[in-house]
Amino acid sequence: MIGVFDSGVGGMTVARAIEQVLPEYRLVYFGDLARTPYGSKSPQAICRYSLENSEFLLKKGARIIVIACNSAASVATEEIRRHFPVPVFEVITPAVDAAVNGSISGRIGVIGTRATVGSGIYEQLIRARRGDAAVFSQPCPLLVPLVEEGWLQRRETKMILRRYLAPLRDHQVDTLVLGCTHYPILKELIRRRVGKKTAIVDSSAAVARAIRSHLDADPALAATLQRDGENCYYVSDVTPAASQIASMIFGRSVPLQKVD
Ligand code: DGL
């Protein structure tokens, strides 16, 4: 199985891309709704949660871990790799590659949680690939709770987005990285704010393609992945909006199973 985790429903945008690119493999998802949002927690807490989530997925039969959460990927990737002897994929590197390859002016905006922006990981990786890049990062701590609440079309959400995105518009970025897997759910609102000329980078499809290449190059690993049965979606708590957002992301009803 391919194991995918996030702090909540945002990582389902990545799970959906994996389902589309790798439909032959089974997937097990864990959304830590009881402890969301991660982005406002300390790196130590996020690391601990991430190790627990990975262990849960491995116990369920995962042979690959996908960190479908930028906040967790920014502080816990190395720790997860150290603890578990399986391939670990994350959402930050593919987003950085897409932004660097796509940006013409080198003026790149990044929006993410406080944890992700505070880690400085996007600046570090973007500058390592393109030394002259100007990176403008904006923490957007209110967006994850708004998405988890299902406030996707509310006036308040639009106002908050306007406030967060204004500095990036002022900096005239030509590329905007959605540095949080919850943000693709707000992509159309974000597009309206930043305008058509700004390219929006969402790493979900790139992560799925990276897993596909890895499996094509490693048939022995591919052979260990389960192909039969249903994909399973586990959550540590069931919140009122979660099932609705899950159905919206997948375009079908997705049964969420609660685990402790
Ligand atoms: N989807 C997570 C991310 O990509 C949200 C983190 C949070 O819970 O704050 O960062």
Short mmCIF file of C-alpha atoms and ligand atoms in Angstrom, two decimals:
data_model
loop_
_atom_site.label_atom_id
_atom_site.label_comp_id
_atom_site.label_asym_id
_atom_site.label_seq_id
_atom_site.Cartn_x
_atom_site.Cartn_y
_atom_site.Cartn_z
CA MET A 1 0.00 0.00 0.00
CA ILE A 2 0.95 3.61 -0.44
CA GLY A 3 0.57 5.37 2.91
CA VAL A 4 -0.33 9.06 2.88
CA PHE A 5 -0.77 11.37 5.86
CA ASP A 6 -1.73 14.94 6.61
CA SER A 7 -3.00 16.87 9.60
CA GLY A 8 -6.50 16.77 8.11
CA VAL A 9 -8.31 16.77 4.81
CA GLY A 10 -5.77 18.85 2.82
CA GLY A 11 -3.57 15.84 2.04
CA MET A 12 -6.53 14.30 0.23
CA THR A 13 -5.63 16.60 -2.68
CA VAL A 14 -2.40 14.59 -2.87
CA ALA A 15 -4.17 11.25 -2.30
CA ARG A 16 -6.52 12.04 -5.17
CA ALA A 17 -3.60 12.75 -7.51
CA ILE A 18 -2.01 9.45 -6.44
CA GLU A 19 -5.28 7.62 -7.11
CA GLN A 20 -5.34 9.12 -10.60
CA VAL A 21 -1.70 8.48 -11.50
CA LEU A 22 -1.34 5.09 -9.75
CA PRO A 23 -4.83 3.58 -9.84
CA GLU A 24 -3.50 0.01 -9.71
CA TYR A 25 -2.06 0.36 -6.18
CA ARG A 26 -4.00 0.49 -2.92
CA LEU A 27 -3.69 3.56 -0.77
CA VAL A 28 -4.14 4.08 2.95
CA TYR A 29 -4.70 7.63 4.19
CA PHE A 30 -4.51 9.10 7.67
CA GLY A 31 -5.83 12.58 8.47
CA ASP A 32 -4.98 13.71 11.99
CA LEU A 33 -8.16 15.74 12.47
CA ALA A 34 -7.98 15.46 16.25
CA ARG A 35 -4.70 17.40 16.29
CA THR A 36 -5.09 19.71 13.31
CA PRO A 37 -3.76 22.30 12.56
CA TYR A 38 -0.10 21.29 12.66
CA GLY A 39 1.08 24.59 11.25
CA SER A 40 0.68 26.44 14.54
CA LYS A 41 2.46 23.73 16.60
CA SER A 42 6.14 23.50 17.52
CA PRO A 43 8.54 21.54 15.29
CA GLN A 44 8.96 19.02 18.14
CA ALA A 45 5.21 18.34 18.36
CA ILE A 46 4.86 18.11 14.56
CA CYS A 47 7.78 15.65 14.46
CA ARG A 48 6.22 13.46 17.15
CA TYR A 49 2.82 13.42 15.40
CA SER A 50 4.49 12.66 12.07
CA LEU A 51 6.37 9.66 13.47
CA GLU A 52 3.16 8.35 15.05
CA ASN A 53 1.26 8.82 11.80
CA SER A 54 3.96 7.03 9.80
CA GLU A 55 3.99 4.14 12.25
CA PHE A 56 0.20 3.85 11.97
CA LEU A 57 0.39 3.70 8.17
CA LEU A 58 3.16 1.08 8.25
CA LYS A 59 1.09 -1.05 10.63
CA LYS A 60 -1.77 -0.84 8.15
CA GLY A 61 0.53 -2.28 5.49
CA ALA A 62 2.07 0.80 3.82
CA ARG A 63 5.41 0.18 2.06
CA ILE A 64 5.84 3.81 1.00
CA ILE A 65 5.17 6.93 3.09
CA VAL A 66 3.93 10.13 1.50
CA ILE A 67 4.07 13.19 3.74
CA ALA A 68 1.13 15.07 2.23
CA CYS A 69 1.58 17.97 4.63
CA ASN A 70 4.07 20.79 4.10
CA SER A 71 4.23 21.58 7.82
CA ALA A 72 5.24 17.99 8.60
CA ALA A 73 7.53 17.73 5.56
CA SER A 74 9.34 20.94 6.51
CA VAL A 75 10.38 19.70 9.94
CA ALA A 76 9.99 15.90 10.06
CA THR A 77 11.14 14.39 6.75
CA GLU A 78 14.66 13.50 7.90
CA GLU A 79 13.37 12.14 11.20
CA ILE A 80 10.87 9.89 9.41
CA ARG A 81 13.59 8.68 7.02
CA ARG A 82 15.85 7.92 9.99
CA HIS A 83 13.17 5.92 11.80
CA PHE A 84 11.58 3.91 9.01
CA PRO A 85 13.36 1.91 6.29
CA VAL A 86 10.87 2.69 3.50
CA PRO A 87 10.86 5.25 0.67
CA VAL A 88 9.55 8.58 1.94
CA PHE A 89 8.05 11.14 -0.45
CA GLU A 90 7.12 14.68 0.47
CA VAL A 91 5.35 17.62 -1.12
CA ILE A 92 7.96 20.38 -0.88
CA THR A 93 10.72 19.29 -3.32
CA PRO A 94 8.36 18.79 -6.31
CA ALA A 95 6.78 22.21 -5.64
CA VAL A 96 10.21 23.85 -5.51
CA ASP A 97 11.25 22.17 -8.78
CA ALA A 98 8.04 23.25 -10.51
CA ALA A 99 8.39 26.84 -9.26
CA VAL A 100 12.05 27.17 -10.25
CA ASN A 101 11.48 25.60 -13.67
CA GLY A 102 8.39 27.67 -14.35
CA SER A 103 9.34 31.13 -13.07
CA ILE A 104 10.68 33.56 -15.66
CA SER A 105 11.36 36.59 -13.45
CA GLY A 106 12.65 34.55 -10.48
CA ARG A 107 10.20 36.39 -8.23
CA ILE A 108 8.49 33.55 -6.41
CA GLY A 109 5.80 33.80 -3.74
CA VAL A 110 5.18 31.06 -1.19
CA ILE A 111 2.14 30.77 1.04
CA GLY A 112 2.06 28.25 3.86
CA THR A 113 1.46 27.67 7.52
CA ARG A 114 3.55 29.35 10.20
CA ALA A 115 5.54 26.14 10.69
CA THR A 116 6.37 25.81 6.99
CA VAL A 117 7.21 29.48 6.44
CA GLY A 118 9.11 29.62 9.76
CA SER A 119 11.26 26.64 8.73
CA GLY A 120 12.63 28.63 5.76
CA ILE A 121 12.72 25.42 3.73
CA TYR A 122 11.23 26.90 0.55
CA GLU A 123 13.70 29.83 0.44
CA GLN A 124 16.57 27.47 1.12
CA LEU A 125 15.65 24.97 -1.61
CA ILE A 126 14.65 27.60 -4.18
CA ARG A 127 17.88 29.56 -3.70
CA ALA A 128 19.95 26.37 -3.87
CA ARG A 129 18.51 25.79 -7.36
CA ARG A 130 18.42 29.40 -8.51
CA GLY A 131 20.76 31.75 -6.69
CA ASP A 132 19.22 34.96 -8.04
CA ALA A 133 15.64 34.08 -7.07
CA ALA A 134 13.71 36.52 -4.90
CA VAL A 135 11.44 34.53 -2.61
CA PHE A 136 8.56 36.20 -0.76
CA SER A 137 6.92 34.04 1.87
CA GLN A 138 3.62 34.72 3.56
CA PRO A 139 2.32 32.71 6.51
CA CYS A 140 -1.46 32.20 6.24
CA PRO A 141 -2.39 30.61 9.60
CA LEU A 142 -6.14 31.17 9.24
CA LEU A 143 -6.58 29.25 5.99
CA VAL A 144 -6.30 25.67 7.31
CA PRO A 145 -9.05 26.16 9.95
CA LEU A 146 -11.25 27.87 7.33
CA VAL A 147 -10.87 24.92 4.97
CA GLU A 148 -11.40 22.37 7.75
CA GLU A 149 -14.59 24.26 8.68
CA GLY A 150 -15.75 24.15 5.07
CA TRP A 151 -15.77 27.94 4.74
CA LEU A 152 -14.77 27.72 1.10
CA GLN A 153 -16.93 30.44 -0.43
CA ARG A 154 -17.53 32.73 2.55
CA ARG A 155 -17.03 36.45 2.34
CA GLU A 156 -14.72 36.25 5.37
CA THR A 157 -12.48 33.72 3.61
CA LYS A 158 -12.22 35.98 0.56
CA MET A 159 -11.35 38.96 2.80
CA ILE A 160 -8.65 37.03 4.63
CA LEU A 161 -7.19 35.79 1.35
CA ARG A 162 -7.13 39.32 -0.01
CA ARG A 163 -5.19 40.43 3.07
CA TYR A 164 -2.68 37.56 2.86
CA LEU A 165 -2.11 37.84 -0.88
CA ALA A 166 -1.79 41.64 -1.12
CA PRO A 167 1.96 41.75 -0.25
CA LEU A 168 2.70 39.07 -2.85
CA ARG A 169 0.82 41.03 -5.48
CA ASP A 170 2.84 44.11 -4.49
CA HIS A 171 6.05 42.12 -4.95
CA GLN A 172 4.88 41.17 -8.44
CA VAL A 173 5.65 37.49 -8.13
CA ASP A 174 5.18 35.57 -11.39
CA THR A 175 4.82 32.25 -9.57
CA LEU A 176 2.93 31.43 -6.39
CA VAL A 177 3.60 28.17 -4.56
CA LEU A 178 0.69 26.72 -2.61
CA GLY A 179 2.93 25.58 0.24
CA CYS A 180 0.15 23.80 2.09
CA THR A 181 -1.91 20.90 0.79
CA HIS A 182 -5.12 22.52 2.06
CA TYR A 183 -4.73 25.49 -0.29
CA PRO A 184 -5.56 23.76 -3.62
CA ILE A 185 -9.10 23.56 -2.18
CA LEU A 186 -9.10 27.39 -2.33
CA LYS A 187 -7.28 27.53 -5.68
CA GLU A 188 -9.98 29.34 -7.65
CA LEU A 189 -10.32 32.07 -5.01
CA ILE A 190 -6.54 32.41 -4.90
CA ARG A 191 -6.35 32.59 -8.69
CA ARG A 192 -8.90 35.41 -8.71
CA ARG A 193 -6.79 37.38 -6.24
CA VAL A 194 -3.40 36.95 -7.88
CA GLY A 195 -4.56 37.21 -11.49
CA LYS A 196 -4.10 34.99 -14.52
CA LYS A 197 -0.51 36.04 -15.18
CA THR A 198 0.75 34.47 -11.95
CA ALA A 199 1.40 30.73 -12.26
CA ILE A 200 0.07 28.74 -9.32
CA VAL A 201 2.10 25.72 -8.22
CA ASP A 202 0.34 22.85 -6.49
CA SER A 203 2.65 19.86 -6.03
CA SER A 204 0.09 17.03 -5.79
CA ALA A 205 0.37 15.75 -9.39
CA ALA A 206 4.18 16.08 -9.31
CA VAL A 207 4.38 13.97 -6.14
CA ALA A 208 2.23 11.28 -7.74
CA ARG A 209 4.45 11.29 -10.85
CA ALA A 210 7.59 11.03 -8.67
CA ILE A 211 6.14 7.91 -6.99
CA ARG A 212 5.28 6.46 -10.42
CA SER A 213 8.90 6.94 -11.63
CA HIS A 214 10.26 5.45 -8.43
CA LEU A 215 8.06 2.36 -8.76
CA ASP A 216 8.82 1.95 -12.46
CA ALA A 217 12.52 1.94 -11.55
CA ASP A 218 12.06 -0.45 -8.62
CA PRO A 219 9.83 -3.37 -9.67
CA ALA A 220 10.76 -5.32 -6.51
CA LEU A 221 9.21 -2.58 -4.37
CA ALA A 222 6.24 -2.25 -6.72
CA ALA A 223 5.62 -5.99 -6.33
CA THR A 224 5.27 -5.58 -2.54
CA LEU A 225 2.48 -3.01 -2.90
CA GLN A 226 -1.00 -4.36 -2.49
CA ARG A 227 -3.22 -4.07 -5.56
CA ASP A 228 -6.49 -5.62 -4.37
CA GLY A 229 -9.13 -4.15 -2.10
CA GLU A 230 -10.40 -0.68 -1.41
CA ASN A 231 -8.45 2.44 -0.52
CA CYS A 232 -8.90 3.26 3.17
CA TYR A 233 -9.33 6.71 4.64
CA TYR A 234 -8.68 6.95 8.37
CA VAL A 235 -9.06 10.03 10.56
CA SER A 236 -8.31 10.59 14.25
CA ASP A 237 -11.60 12.47 14.65
CA VAL A 238 -14.68 13.02 12.55
CA THR A 239 -15.57 16.68 12.20
CA PRO A 240 -18.79 18.00 10.62
CA ALA A 241 -17.19 19.33 7.45
CA ALA A 242 -14.62 16.57 6.90
CA SER A 243 -16.80 14.08 5.00
CA GLN A 244 -18.24 16.84 2.87
CA ILE A 245 -14.81 18.19 1.89
CA ALA A 246 -13.54 14.65 1.26
CA SER A 247 -16.46 14.04 -1.15
CA MET A 248 -15.77 17.37 -2.83
CA ILE A 249 -12.07 16.54 -3.35
CA PHE A 250 -12.68 13.03 -4.70
CA GLY A 251 -15.94 13.72 -6.52
CA ARG A 252 -17.51 10.73 -4.77
CA SER A 253 -18.49 9.76 -1.27
CA VAL A 254 -15.46 8.69 0.78
CA PRO A 255 -16.18 6.80 4.00
CA LEU A 256 -13.94 8.15 6.79
CA GLN A 257 -13.04 5.60 9.45
CA LYS A 258 -12.28 6.93 12.89
CA VAL A 259 -9.26 5.53 14.74
CA ASP A 260 -7.69 6.54 18.05
N1 DGL B 1 -1.99 20.47 4.86
C1 DGL B 1 -1.02 20.88 5.83
C2 DGL B 1 0.19 21.49 5.14
O1 DGL B 1 0.42 21.17 3.98
C3 DGL B 1 -1.71 21.75 6.83
C4 DGL B 1 -0.95 21.89 8.05
C5 DGL B 1 -1.73 22.29 9.25
O2 DGL B 1 -2.44 21.45 9.80
O3 DGL B 1 -1.57 23.43 9.68
O4 DGL B 1 0.94 22.25 5.70
#
